[in-house]
Amino acid sequence: MVKPIVQLKNVSFTYPGAENTVLNNASLTINEGEFLAIIGGNGSGKSTLCKTFNGLIPKFYVGDFEGEVLVQEMLTADYTVAQLSKDIGYVYQDFENQLMRPTVIEDASFVPLNYGLADYKERGEWALKVTGLTPLRNEFIWQLSGGQKHLLALAGVLAMKPKILIVDEPVAQLDPQHAEEVYDILKKLNKDHGITIIVIEHHTEFIAKYCEQVVLMERGKVLWKKCVKDALSQVSELIGHSIYPPQVTQAAYLLDDFLKKDSYYPITVDDAVKHFHKGKVENNDIDESAEISQRLLKKEKKIVQFNNVSLQYRTFKKQKKQVLSNINLNLHEGDMVALVGNNGAGKSSLMKLITGINKPTEGDVFIQELKTANTSAERLGDIVSFVYQNPEEMFIDDSVRKDIEFYLKVRKVPDYEKIVDQLLEDFSLTEIQHRDGRLLSGGQQRRVSLAIGAAMKPSIILLDEPTANLDIATKKQVVHMLEKLKKHVQTVVVATHDMQLVSEWANRIVVMNKGTIICDGNRQEVFGDEDLMQKAGLSSPQILQLSNALHMNPLCYTVADFASRWNVKKVEGGISEYCEEFA
């Protein structure tokens, strides 16, 4: 028998001083045991909706609240946040704020200890086992990677063995392999322990593979709740709300050969292989590997050079920890490098060596022939710009324009106003130049951070996870902005777990694992090596997996590329006009 576990009835909410309502007469029923995804563009009200479930809204985040929320038939207005949180676990988007204790095991046991549960230690150990963190049980929190911290936040919530688990962006900061593991954990908790799972998710490929129900939100309204296959088949409607269905679903939509209006599109690679296997595809013998290798051989100007570089840290216990080992790497003018690998592979440490924040324990790093060990951070700052994963860390003034011009004014660059005007135009920021960057949307903040990095006129710019926590539509805007960086810098290096970004943007991929470089090549050399992908914790984008399964040559790295290769016409004029929105 289906039993409701969460019910929202005509819920509206407005933050103090805000002009617009964040929730607008929202009604929703979530049944016990469901695995449900809540989707919607940035600012649609997804996180606010979920914060009503455990009473954070309106009891912690105060404001104008109307309507009723019932959880397990309890009216949340009659209970405290602490009472509700016993059965409702929540992993927030800013999950690091949930880490309270110095060591991993202490943090995993912290919540049940605070509730006075006698078996708090056993619960903590169980949660670490479920999340795969047992080998790190005695590590200090600050020694963990971002992905490991995210898993620990999940473990801390699981220690209470909640009946409802809400996870805001489950795969944020995780490499593809660990992202799959997190969703496998959630699936196991759902199937084996009966926990109702609610995820706020932008990655529709994970929704397609793991979720059963999908809720679409827009401007604080719940537009609908549908089964996953039906939900993700609403391609045109989803795109209208800045949500992109799985790549294989987009491809089927572009090459639509369905006669029935209500037919479903494939949403997984396996579904798509069956869907497309009878079609006729155009193949050719383009050898991307040879083409790119030849281009790289012609490069002469080296911007960055690593010669037998190793790096060690001293831990809190004064022990030496090897972070990088025997790194040899040259970066050239014109390189658009994707730095990839599993969590803890050493990507951030390598970038810190380029900036001069860290000095090598062994070997030498040269930036434009300057040896970093003998060069001041200020001098290196004229050559290297680092754009942080969290854009707000780069905002120091009260407007976008002031943040962009800060470096130029400090260095007394002549006519800096003209430079700033050009950057504002290039990064589509002119209309918001006088707004406070900290109050902008995630996508706008990312554009501002890129402009700040470019303002320094560096030879090389380093970006740490530039597409993290962004919806897919906003990610596409950021990729477009990365293209614009070419006119401002010589070399771009992006550390990322976003394989779609890698496949669509990079002309060179450096793969790291356990502090070493295990591959330095192009898309074919990396994505075509299954053993390498497995070792580095990577996974190919859906459209590449599909084109590989269909033996397409060359492989396709974008939906538009895939669609253009088929002898199918959606309309008399072909499909080119439809491909533009997926390019």
Coordinates of C-alpha atoms in Angstrom, one line a residue:
M1 CA 0.0 0.0 0.0
V2 CA 1.4 3.4 -1.0
K3 CA 1.8 5.6 2.1
P4 CA 2.6 9.4 2.0
I5 CA 5.7 10.3 4.0
V6 CA 5.9 14.0 3.0
Q7 CA 3.0 16.2 2.1
L8 CA 3.1 19.9 1.2
K9 CA -0.2 21.8 1.0
N10 CA -0.2 25.2 -0.7
V11 CA 3.1 26.3 0.8
S12 CA 4.4 29.8 0.1
F13 CA 7.5 31.4 1.6
T14 CA 9.2 34.7 1.3
Y15 CA 12.6 35.6 2.8
P16 CA 12.6 38.9 4.9
G17 CA 13.1 41.9 2.7
A18 CA 12.8 39.9 -0.5
E19 CA 10.4 41.2 -3.2
N20 CA 9.5 37.8 -4.7
T21 CA 8.3 34.6 -3.1
V22 CA 10.7 31.7 -3.1
L23 CA 7.9 29.1 -2.8
N24 CA 4.7 29.9 -4.5
N25 CA 1.7 27.9 -3.5
A26 CA 3.7 24.6 -3.8
S27 CA 1.9 21.3 -3.2
L28 CA 3.6 17.9 -3.4
T29 CA 3.2 14.4 -2.1
I30 CA 6.2 12.1 -1.6
N31 CA 5.4 8.5 -0.9
E32 CA 7.3 6.2 1.5
G33 CA 10.2 4.4 -0.1
E34 CA 10.5 6.6 -3.2
F35 CA 13.8 7.5 -4.8
L36 CA 12.9 11.0 -6.1
A37 CA 14.8 13.8 -7.9
I38 CA 13.9 17.4 -7.7
I39 CA 15.0 19.4 -10.7
G40 CA 14.7 23.0 -11.9
G41 CA 17.0 25.8 -12.9
N42 CA 19.1 27.8 -10.5
G43 CA 16.8 29.8 -8.2
S44 CA 13.7 27.7 -8.9
G45 CA 13.2 26.9 -5.1
K46 CA 14.5 23.3 -4.9
S47 CA 16.6 23.7 -1.8
T48 CA 14.0 26.0 -0.1
L49 CA 11.3 23.4 -0.7
C50 CA 13.4 20.7 1.0
K51 CA 14.2 22.9 4.0
T52 CA 10.5 22.9 4.8
F53 CA 10.7 19.1 5.4
N54 CA 12.8 19.3 8.6
G55 CA 11.4 22.6 9.8
L56 CA 14.4 24.8 8.9
I57 CA 11.9 26.9 7.1
P58 CA 10.3 28.7 8.7
K59 CA 11.8 28.0 12.2
F60 CA 15.4 28.7 11.4
Y61 CA 15.2 30.7 8.2
V62 CA 12.3 33.0 9.2
G63 CA 10.1 34.8 6.8
D64 CA 6.5 34.9 5.6
F65 CA 5.2 31.3 5.6
E66 CA 1.8 30.0 4.5
G67 CA 0.5 26.5 4.1
E68 CA 1.1 23.1 5.8
V69 CA 3.9 20.6 5.7
L70 CA 3.3 17.1 7.1
V71 CA 6.1 14.6 7.6
Q72 CA 5.1 11.1 8.6
E73 CA 1.6 12.6 9.3
M74 CA 3.2 15.1 11.8
L75 CA 2.5 18.8 11.2
T76 CA 6.0 20.3 11.2
A77 CA 4.8 23.5 12.7
D78 CA 4.2 21.5 16.0
Y79 CA 7.8 20.2 16.2
T80 CA 11.3 21.5 16.6
V81 CA 14.0 21.2 14.0
A82 CA 15.9 18.9 16.4
Q83 CA 12.8 16.6 16.8
L84 CA 12.2 16.4 13.0
S85 CA 15.9 15.9 12.2
K86 CA 16.0 12.5 14.1
D87 CA 14.2 11.0 11.1
I88 CA 15.1 13.4 8.4
G89 CA 18.8 13.5 7.3
Y90 CA 20.0 16.4 5.1
V91 CA 23.3 16.8 3.3
Y92 CA 23.5 20.4 2.2
Q93 CA 25.1 21.9 -0.8
D94 CA 27.6 23.7 1.4
F95 CA 28.3 20.4 3.1
E96 CA 31.6 21.4 4.7
N97 CA 29.6 23.4 7.3
Q98 CA 28.3 20.1 8.5
L99 CA 31.7 18.8 9.6
M100 CA 32.1 19.6 13.3
R101 CA 34.8 17.3 14.8
P102 CA 38.6 17.0 14.2
T103 CA 38.7 13.4 13.0
V104 CA 36.7 11.3 10.6
I105 CA 35.3 8.8 13.1
E106 CA 34.5 11.5 15.7
D107 CA 32.6 13.5 13.1
A108 CA 30.7 10.4 11.8
S109 CA 29.6 9.7 15.4
F110 CA 28.8 13.3 16.4
V111 CA 25.1 13.5 15.6
P112 CA 24.0 10.3 17.4
L113 CA 26.3 11.3 20.4
N114 CA 24.5 14.7 20.6
Y115 CA 21.1 12.9 20.7
G116 CA 22.4 10.8 23.6
L117 CA 22.3 7.4 21.8
A118 CA 24.3 4.8 23.6
D119 CA 25.4 3.1 20.4
Y120 CA 26.8 6.3 18.8
K121 CA 30.2 4.8 18.2
E122 CA 28.7 1.7 16.4
R123 CA 26.5 4.0 14.3
G124 CA 29.5 6.1 13.3
E125 CA 31.5 3.0 12.3
W126 CA 28.5 1.7 10.3
A127 CA 28.1 4.9 8.5
L128 CA 31.8 5.0 7.6
K129 CA 31.6 1.4 6.3
V130 CA 28.5 2.3 4.1
T131 CA 30.3 5.3 2.6
G132 CA 33.7 3.5 2.2
L133 CA 35.5 5.9 4.6
T134 CA 36.6 3.3 7.1
P135 CA 40.3 3.4 5.9
L136 CA 40.3 7.1 6.8
R137 CA 38.6 6.8 10.2
N138 CA 41.5 8.3 12.1
E139 CA 42.4 11.0 9.6
F140 CA 41.9 14.7 10.4
I141 CA 39.1 16.5 8.5
W142 CA 41.5 19.0 7.0
Q143 CA 43.5 16.2 5.4
L144 CA 40.5 15.1 3.3
S145 CA 39.8 16.0 -0.3
G146 CA 36.6 17.8 -1.2
G147 CA 35.0 14.6 -2.3
Q148 CA 36.0 12.8 0.8
K149 CA 34.5 15.6 2.9
H150 CA 31.3 15.3 1.0
L151 CA 31.1 11.5 1.7
L152 CA 31.8 12.3 5.4
A153 CA 28.9 14.7 5.5
L154 CA 26.8 11.9 4.2
A155 CA 28.1 9.5 6.8
G156 CA 27.4 11.9 9.6
V157 CA 23.8 12.1 8.5
L158 CA 23.5 8.3 7.9
A159 CA 24.6 7.6 11.5
M160 CA 21.1 8.5 12.6
K161 CA 19.7 5.9 10.2
P162 CA 17.0 8.4 9.0
K163 CA 13.7 7.4 7.4
I164 CA 14.1 10.3 4.9
L165 CA 17.4 11.3 3.4
I166 CA 17.7 14.6 1.4
V167 CA 21.0 15.2 -0.5
D168 CA 21.5 18.5 -2.3
E169 CA 23.9 17.9 -5.3
P170 CA 25.0 14.3 -4.4
V171 CA 27.9 14.3 -6.9
A172 CA 29.3 17.7 -6.2
Q173 CA 33.2 17.6 -6.1
L174 CA 33.2 13.9 -6.8
D175 CA 35.1 12.2 -9.7
P176 CA 32.8 10.1 -11.9
Q177 CA 33.7 6.8 -10.3
H178 CA 33.0 8.0 -6.8
A179 CA 29.8 9.7 -8.0
E180 CA 28.6 6.3 -9.2
E181 CA 29.5 4.9 -5.8
V182 CA 27.5 7.5 -3.9
Y183 CA 24.5 6.8 -6.0
D184 CA 25.0 3.1 -5.5
I185 CA 25.0 3.8 -1.7
L186 CA 21.8 5.8 -2.0
K187 CA 20.2 3.0 -4.1
K188 CA 21.2 0.4 -1.5
L189 CA 19.9 2.6 1.4
N190 CA 16.6 2.9 -0.6
K191 CA 16.2 -0.8 -1.5
D192 CA 17.7 -2.6 1.5
H193 CA 16.8 -0.2 4.3
G194 CA 13.6 1.4 3.0
I195 CA 14.9 4.9 3.3
T196 CA 13.0 7.5 1.2
I197 CA 15.7 9.2 -0.9
I198 CA 15.3 12.8 -2.2
V199 CA 18.0 14.3 -4.3
I200 CA 18.4 17.8 -5.7
E201 CA 20.2 17.1 -9.0
H202 CA 21.4 18.8 -12.2
H203 CA 22.9 15.7 -13.7
T204 CA 20.1 14.0 -15.5
E205 CA 22.2 11.0 -16.5
F206 CA 22.2 10.0 -12.8
I207 CA 18.5 10.7 -12.5
A208 CA 17.9 8.4 -15.4
K209 CA 19.9 5.5 -14.0
Y210 CA 18.9 5.7 -10.3
C211 CA 15.7 7.7 -9.6
E212 CA 12.1 6.5 -9.9
Q213 CA 10.2 9.8 -9.7
V214 CA 11.0 13.4 -10.8
V215 CA 9.6 16.7 -9.6
L216 CA 10.0 19.8 -11.8
M217 CA 10.1 23.2 -10.2
E218 CA 10.0 26.7 -11.6
R219 CA 9.8 30.0 -9.7
G220 CA 8.8 28.3 -6.5
K221 CA 6.0 26.3 -8.1
V222 CA 5.8 22.5 -8.3
L223 CA 4.9 22.0 -12.0
W224 CA 4.6 18.3 -12.0
K225 CA 5.7 14.9 -10.6
K226 CA 6.2 12.1 -13.1
C227 CA 7.9 8.7 -13.4
V228 CA 11.5 9.1 -14.5
K229 CA 11.0 7.9 -18.1
D230 CA 8.1 10.1 -18.7
A231 CA 9.8 13.1 -17.0
L232 CA 13.0 13.0 -19.0
S233 CA 11.1 12.4 -22.3
Q234 CA 9.6 15.9 -22.0
V235 CA 12.6 17.3 -23.9
S236 CA 11.3 20.5 -25.2
E237 CA 9.6 21.4 -21.9
L238 CA 12.7 20.7 -19.9
I239 CA 15.0 22.7 -22.2
G240 CA 12.4 25.5 -21.9
H241 CA 13.2 25.5 -18.1
S242 CA 17.0 25.4 -18.8
I243 CA 17.3 21.7 -17.9
Y244 CA 19.0 19.3 -20.4
P245 CA 17.9 15.7 -20.4
P246 CA 20.5 12.9 -20.8
Q247 CA 22.6 13.2 -23.9
V248 CA 21.1 10.0 -25.5
T249 CA 17.6 11.5 -24.9
Q250 CA 18.6 14.7 -26.6
A251 CA 19.9 12.7 -29.6
A252 CA 16.7 10.7 -29.9
Y253 CA 14.7 13.9 -29.8
L254 CA 16.8 15.4 -32.6
L255 CA 16.4 12.3 -34.7
D256 CA 12.8 11.8 -33.7
D257 CA 11.3 8.9 -35.6
F258 CA 8.4 8.3 -33.2
L259 CA 4.8 8.4 -34.6
K260 CA 3.0 8.5 -31.3
K261 CA 3.1 11.8 -29.4
D262 CA 3.3 10.1 -26.0
S263 CA 6.1 7.7 -26.8
Y264 CA 9.1 7.7 -24.5
Y265 CA 12.6 8.5 -25.5
P266 CA 15.6 6.4 -24.4
I267 CA 17.2 7.8 -21.2
T268 CA 20.1 5.4 -20.7
V269 CA 22.9 4.2 -23.0
D270 CA 21.5 0.6 -23.0
D271 CA 18.1 2.0 -24.1
A272 CA 19.7 4.1 -26.7
V273 CA 21.7 1.3 -28.3
K274 CA 18.5 -0.6 -28.9
H275 CA 16.8 2.5 -30.2
F276 CA 19.6 3.4 -32.7
H277 CA 21.0 0.0 -33.8
K278 CA 19.0 -0.2 -37.0
G279 CA 19.9 3.3 -38.2
K280 CA 22.4 4.2 -40.9
V281 CA 25.4 6.2 -39.8
E282 CA 28.1 8.0 -41.8
N283 CA 31.6 6.9 -40.9
N284 CA 34.9 8.3 -42.1
D285 CA 38.6 7.6 -41.3
I286 CA 39.5 10.8 -39.5
D287 CA 42.4 10.2 -37.2
E288 CA 42.1 12.8 -34.4
S289 CA 45.1 11.3 -32.6
A290 CA 47.5 11.8 -35.4
E291 CA 46.1 15.3 -36.2
I292 CA 46.4 16.6 -32.6
S293 CA 49.8 14.9 -32.1
Q294 CA 51.1 16.6 -35.2
R295 CA 49.8 20.0 -34.0
L296 CA 51.5 19.5 -30.6
L297 CA 54.8 18.7 -32.2
K298 CA 54.9 22.0 -33.9
K299 CA 54.7 23.9 -30.6
E300 CA 57.9 25.6 -29.6
K301 CA 57.0 28.1 -26.8
K302 CA 56.8 26.5 -23.4
I303 CA 54.9 28.3 -20.8
V304 CA 55.2 25.8 -17.9
Q305 CA 57.9 23.1 -17.4
F306 CA 58.0 20.4 -14.7
N307 CA 61.3 18.5 -14.4
N308 CA 61.2 15.4 -12.2
V309 CA 59.1 17.2 -9.6
S310 CA 58.0 15.6 -6.4
L311 CA 56.1 17.2 -3.5
Q312 CA 55.7 16.2 0.1
Y313 CA 53.7 17.6 3.0
R314 CA 54.2 17.2 6.7
T315 CA 51.0 16.0 8.3
F316 CA 49.6 17.3 11.7
K317 CA 51.5 14.4 13.3
K318 CA 54.8 15.5 11.7
Q319 CA 54.8 12.6 9.3
K320 CA 55.8 13.0 5.6
K321 CA 53.1 12.4 3.0
Q322 CA 54.0 12.0 -0.6
V323 CA 51.6 14.0 -2.7
L324 CA 53.3 14.2 -6.2
S325 CA 56.0 11.9 -7.5
N326 CA 58.3 12.4 -10.5
I327 CA 56.2 14.8 -12.5
N328 CA 57.4 15.7 -16.0
L329 CA 55.1 18.0 -17.9
N330 CA 55.4 20.8 -20.4
L331 CA 52.5 23.2 -21.1
H332 CA 52.6 25.2 -24.3
E333 CA 51.1 28.4 -25.7
G334 CA 47.6 27.6 -27.1
D335 CA 47.1 24.5 -24.8
M336 CA 43.6 24.1 -23.4
V337 CA 44.4 21.5 -20.8
A338 CA 41.9 19.4 -18.8
L339 CA 43.5 18.1 -15.6
V340 CA 41.5 15.0 -14.6
G341 CA 41.7 12.1 -12.2
N342 CA 40.0 10.7 -9.1
N343 CA 39.7 12.6 -5.8
G344 CA 43.1 12.9 -4.1
A345 CA 45.0 12.3 -7.4
G346 CA 47.1 15.5 -6.9
K347 CA 45.4 17.9 -9.3
S348 CA 45.1 20.8 -6.9
S349 CA 48.7 20.2 -5.6
L350 CA 50.0 20.4 -9.2
M351 CA 48.2 23.7 -9.8
K352 CA 49.6 25.1 -6.6
L353 CA 53.1 24.4 -7.8
I354 CA 52.4 26.4 -10.9
T355 CA 51.2 29.4 -8.9
G356 CA 54.2 29.2 -6.6
I357 CA 52.0 28.7 -3.5
N358 CA 53.9 25.4 -3.0
K359 CA 57.5 24.8 -3.8
P360 CA 58.7 21.4 -5.0
T361 CA 60.4 19.1 -2.6
E362 CA 62.4 17.6 -5.5
G363 CA 62.9 18.8 -9.0
D364 CA 62.2 22.1 -10.6
V365 CA 59.2 24.0 -11.9
F366 CA 59.7 26.8 -14.5
I367 CA 57.1 29.4 -15.5
Q368 CA 58.3 31.2 -18.6
E369 CA 61.9 30.2 -17.7
L370 CA 61.5 31.5 -14.2
K371 CA 62.3 28.9 -11.5
T372 CA 59.5 29.1 -9.0
A373 CA 61.7 28.1 -6.1
N374 CA 63.7 31.3 -6.6
T375 CA 60.8 33.6 -7.7
S376 CA 58.5 35.6 -5.5
A377 CA 54.8 34.9 -5.4
E378 CA 54.2 38.6 -6.5
R379 CA 56.3 38.1 -9.6
L380 CA 54.6 34.8 -10.5
G381 CA 51.3 36.5 -10.0
D382 CA 52.0 38.6 -13.1
I383 CA 52.2 35.4 -15.2
V384 CA 49.8 33.0 -13.5
S385 CA 46.2 33.6 -12.5
F386 CA 44.3 31.1 -10.3
V387 CA 40.4 31.1 -10.4
Y388 CA 39.0 29.4 -7.2
Q389 CA 36.3 26.8 -7.2
N390 CA 34.2 29.0 -5.0
P391 CA 33.9 32.3 -7.0
E392 CA 32.8 34.4 -3.9
E393 CA 36.4 33.9 -2.5
M394 CA 37.5 36.3 -5.2
F395 CA 35.1 39.1 -4.4
I396 CA 36.6 41.8 -2.2
D397 CA 34.5 44.9 -3.1
D398 CA 30.9 45.8 -3.4
S399 CA 30.5 45.6 -7.2
V400 CA 31.5 43.5 -10.1
R401 CA 33.4 46.3 -11.8
K402 CA 35.4 47.1 -8.7
D403 CA 36.4 43.5 -8.3
I404 CA 37.6 43.2 -11.9
E405 CA 39.6 46.5 -11.7
F406 CA 41.2 45.9 -8.3
Y407 CA 44.3 44.1 -9.5
L408 CA 44.8 46.6 -12.4
K409 CA 44.5 49.6 -10.0
V410 CA 46.9 48.1 -7.5
R411 CA 49.5 47.5 -10.3
K412 CA 48.8 51.0 -11.6
V413 CA 48.0 49.8 -15.1
P414 CA 47.5 52.8 -17.4
D415 CA 44.0 53.2 -19.0
Y416 CA 42.7 50.3 -16.9
E417 CA 39.2 51.5 -17.4
K418 CA 39.3 50.6 -21.1
I419 CA 40.6 47.1 -20.2
V420 CA 37.8 46.6 -17.7
D421 CA 35.1 47.8 -20.2
Q422 CA 36.4 45.2 -22.7
L423 CA 36.3 42.4 -20.1
L424 CA 32.8 43.3 -19.0
E425 CA 31.7 43.1 -22.7
D426 CA 33.6 39.8 -23.4
F427 CA 32.2 38.1 -20.4
S428 CA 28.6 39.5 -20.7
L429 CA 28.8 41.4 -17.5
T430 CA 28.2 45.0 -18.6
E431 CA 24.6 45.1 -17.4
I432 CA 25.4 43.8 -13.9
Q433 CA 28.8 45.6 -13.5
H434 CA 27.5 47.7 -10.5
R435 CA 26.0 44.8 -8.6
D436 CA 27.6 43.0 -5.7
G437 CA 29.2 39.8 -7.0
R438 CA 28.2 37.9 -3.8
L439 CA 24.5 38.4 -4.5
L440 CA 24.6 37.1 -8.1
S441 CA 23.5 33.7 -9.3
G442 CA 26.1 30.8 -9.6
G443 CA 26.5 31.2 -13.3
Q444 CA 27.0 35.0 -13.1
Q445 CA 29.5 34.6 -10.3
R446 CA 31.5 32.1 -12.4
R447 CA 31.6 34.6 -15.3
V448 CA 32.8 37.3 -12.9
S449 CA 35.6 35.1 -11.5
L450 CA 36.8 34.4 -15.1
A451 CA 36.9 38.1 -15.8
I452 CA 38.8 38.8 -12.6
G453 CA 41.3 36.1 -13.7
A454 CA 41.7 37.5 -17.2
A455 CA 42.1 41.1 -15.8
M456 CA 45.5 40.1 -14.5
K457 CA 46.6 39.6 -18.1
P458 CA 48.3 36.4 -17.2
S459 CA 50.1 34.0 -19.6
I460 CA 48.4 31.1 -18.0
I461 CA 45.1 30.8 -16.1
L462 CA 44.2 27.9 -13.8
L463 CA 40.6 27.1 -13.0
D464 CA 39.5 24.7 -10.3
E465 CA 36.2 23.0 -11.1
P466 CA 34.6 25.9 -13.0
T467 CA 31.4 24.1 -13.7
A468 CA 30.8 22.7 -10.2
N469 CA 27.3 23.1 -8.7
L470 CA 25.9 24.7 -11.9
D471 CA 22.9 23.5 -13.8
I472 CA 23.6 22.3 -17.3
A473 CA 22.4 25.4 -19.1
T474 CA 24.7 27.6 -17.0
K475 CA 27.5 25.1 -17.6
K476 CA 27.1 25.7 -21.3
Q477 CA 27.5 29.4 -20.7
V478 CA 30.7 28.9 -18.8
V479 CA 32.1 26.7 -21.6
H480 CA 31.4 29.6 -24.0
M481 CA 33.2 31.9 -21.6
L482 CA 36.2 29.5 -21.5
E483 CA 36.4 29.9 -25.3
K484 CA 36.6 33.7 -24.8
L485 CA 39.6 33.3 -22.5
K486 CA 41.7 32.4 -25.6
K487 CA 42.0 36.1 -26.6
H488 CA 43.2 37.1 -23.1
V489 CA 45.7 34.3 -22.1
Q490 CA 48.1 31.9 -23.7
T491 CA 47.4 28.7 -21.8
V492 CA 44.3 27.5 -19.9
V493 CA 44.4 24.6 -17.4
V494 CA 41.1 23.4 -15.9
A495 CA 41.0 20.8 -13.1
T496 CA 37.6 19.1 -13.4
H497 CA 35.5 16.1 -12.9
D498 CA 33.1 17.2 -15.6
M499 CA 33.7 14.8 -18.5
Q500 CA 31.3 16.6 -20.8
L501 CA 33.4 19.7 -20.4
V502 CA 36.6 17.7 -21.0
S503 CA 35.2 16.1 -24.2
E504 CA 33.8 19.2 -25.7
W505 CA 36.4 21.8 -24.8
A506 CA 39.9 20.5 -24.1
N507 CA 42.5 19.9 -26.8
R508 CA 44.8 18.1 -24.3
I509 CA 43.9 15.9 -21.4
V510 CA 46.4 15.2 -18.5
V511 CA 45.3 12.2 -16.4
M512 CA 46.5 11.9 -12.8
N513 CA 46.4 9.1 -10.3
K514 CA 48.0 8.8 -6.9
G515 CA 50.2 11.8 -7.4
T516 CA 51.6 10.8 -10.8
I517 CA 50.7 11.5 -14.4
I518 CA 49.5 8.3 -16.1
C519 CA 48.5 9.8 -19.4
D520 CA 49.0 13.0 -21.4
G521 CA 47.0 12.8 -24.6
N522 CA 43.9 13.7 -26.6
R523 CA 40.3 12.6 -26.4
Q524 CA 40.8 9.4 -28.4
E525 CA 43.8 8.4 -26.4
V526 CA 42.1 9.0 -23.0
F527 CA 38.4 8.0 -23.6
G528 CA 39.4 5.1 -25.8
D529 CA 41.4 3.4 -23.1
E530 CA 39.0 1.6 -20.8
D531 CA 41.8 0.4 -18.4
L532 CA 43.0 4.0 -18.0
M533 CA 39.5 5.3 -17.4
Q534 CA 38.9 2.8 -14.7
K535 CA 42.2 3.4 -13.0
A536 CA 41.7 7.2 -13.0
G537 CA 38.1 7.0 -11.8
L538 CA 36.7 8.5 -15.0
S539 CA 33.7 7.7 -17.2
S540 CA 32.9 8.8 -20.7
P541 CA 30.0 11.1 -21.4
Q542 CA 26.8 9.3 -22.5
I543 CA 27.0 10.3 -26.2
L544 CA 30.6 9.0 -26.4
Q545 CA 29.6 5.7 -24.8
L546 CA 26.7 5.4 -27.3
S547 CA 28.8 6.2 -30.4
N548 CA 31.4 3.7 -29.2
A549 CA 28.7 1.0 -28.7
L550 CA 27.4 1.7 -32.2
H551 CA 31.0 1.4 -33.7
M552 CA 30.9 5.0 -35.1
N553 CA 34.2 6.2 -36.5
P554 CA 35.3 8.7 -35.4
L555 CA 33.6 8.8 -32.0
C556 CA 31.1 11.6 -31.2
Y557 CA 31.8 14.0 -28.4
T558 CA 28.7 16.2 -28.6
V559 CA 25.0 15.5 -29.2
A560 CA 25.0 17.8 -32.3
D561 CA 27.9 15.8 -33.8
F562 CA 26.1 12.6 -33.2
A563 CA 22.9 13.8 -34.8
S564 CA 24.7 15.2 -37.8
R565 CA 26.1 11.8 -38.7
W566 CA 22.8 10.0 -39.2
N567 CA 20.9 9.7 -42.5
V568 CA 17.7 10.8 -40.8
K569 CA 15.7 14.0 -41.5
K570 CA 13.5 15.4 -38.9
V571 CA 12.1 17.9 -41.3
E572 CA 12.6 18.5 -45.0
G573 CA 15.5 20.9 -44.4
G574 CA 17.4 18.5 -42.2
I575 CA 18.3 18.7 -38.5
S576 CA 21.0 21.4 -38.5
E577 CA 18.7 24.0 -37.1
Y578 CA 17.7 21.7 -34.3
C579 CA 21.3 20.9 -33.4
E580 CA 22.2 24.5 -32.5
E581 CA 20.6 24.3 -29.0
F582 CA 22.6 21.2 -28.2
A583 CA 26.0 22.3 -29.6

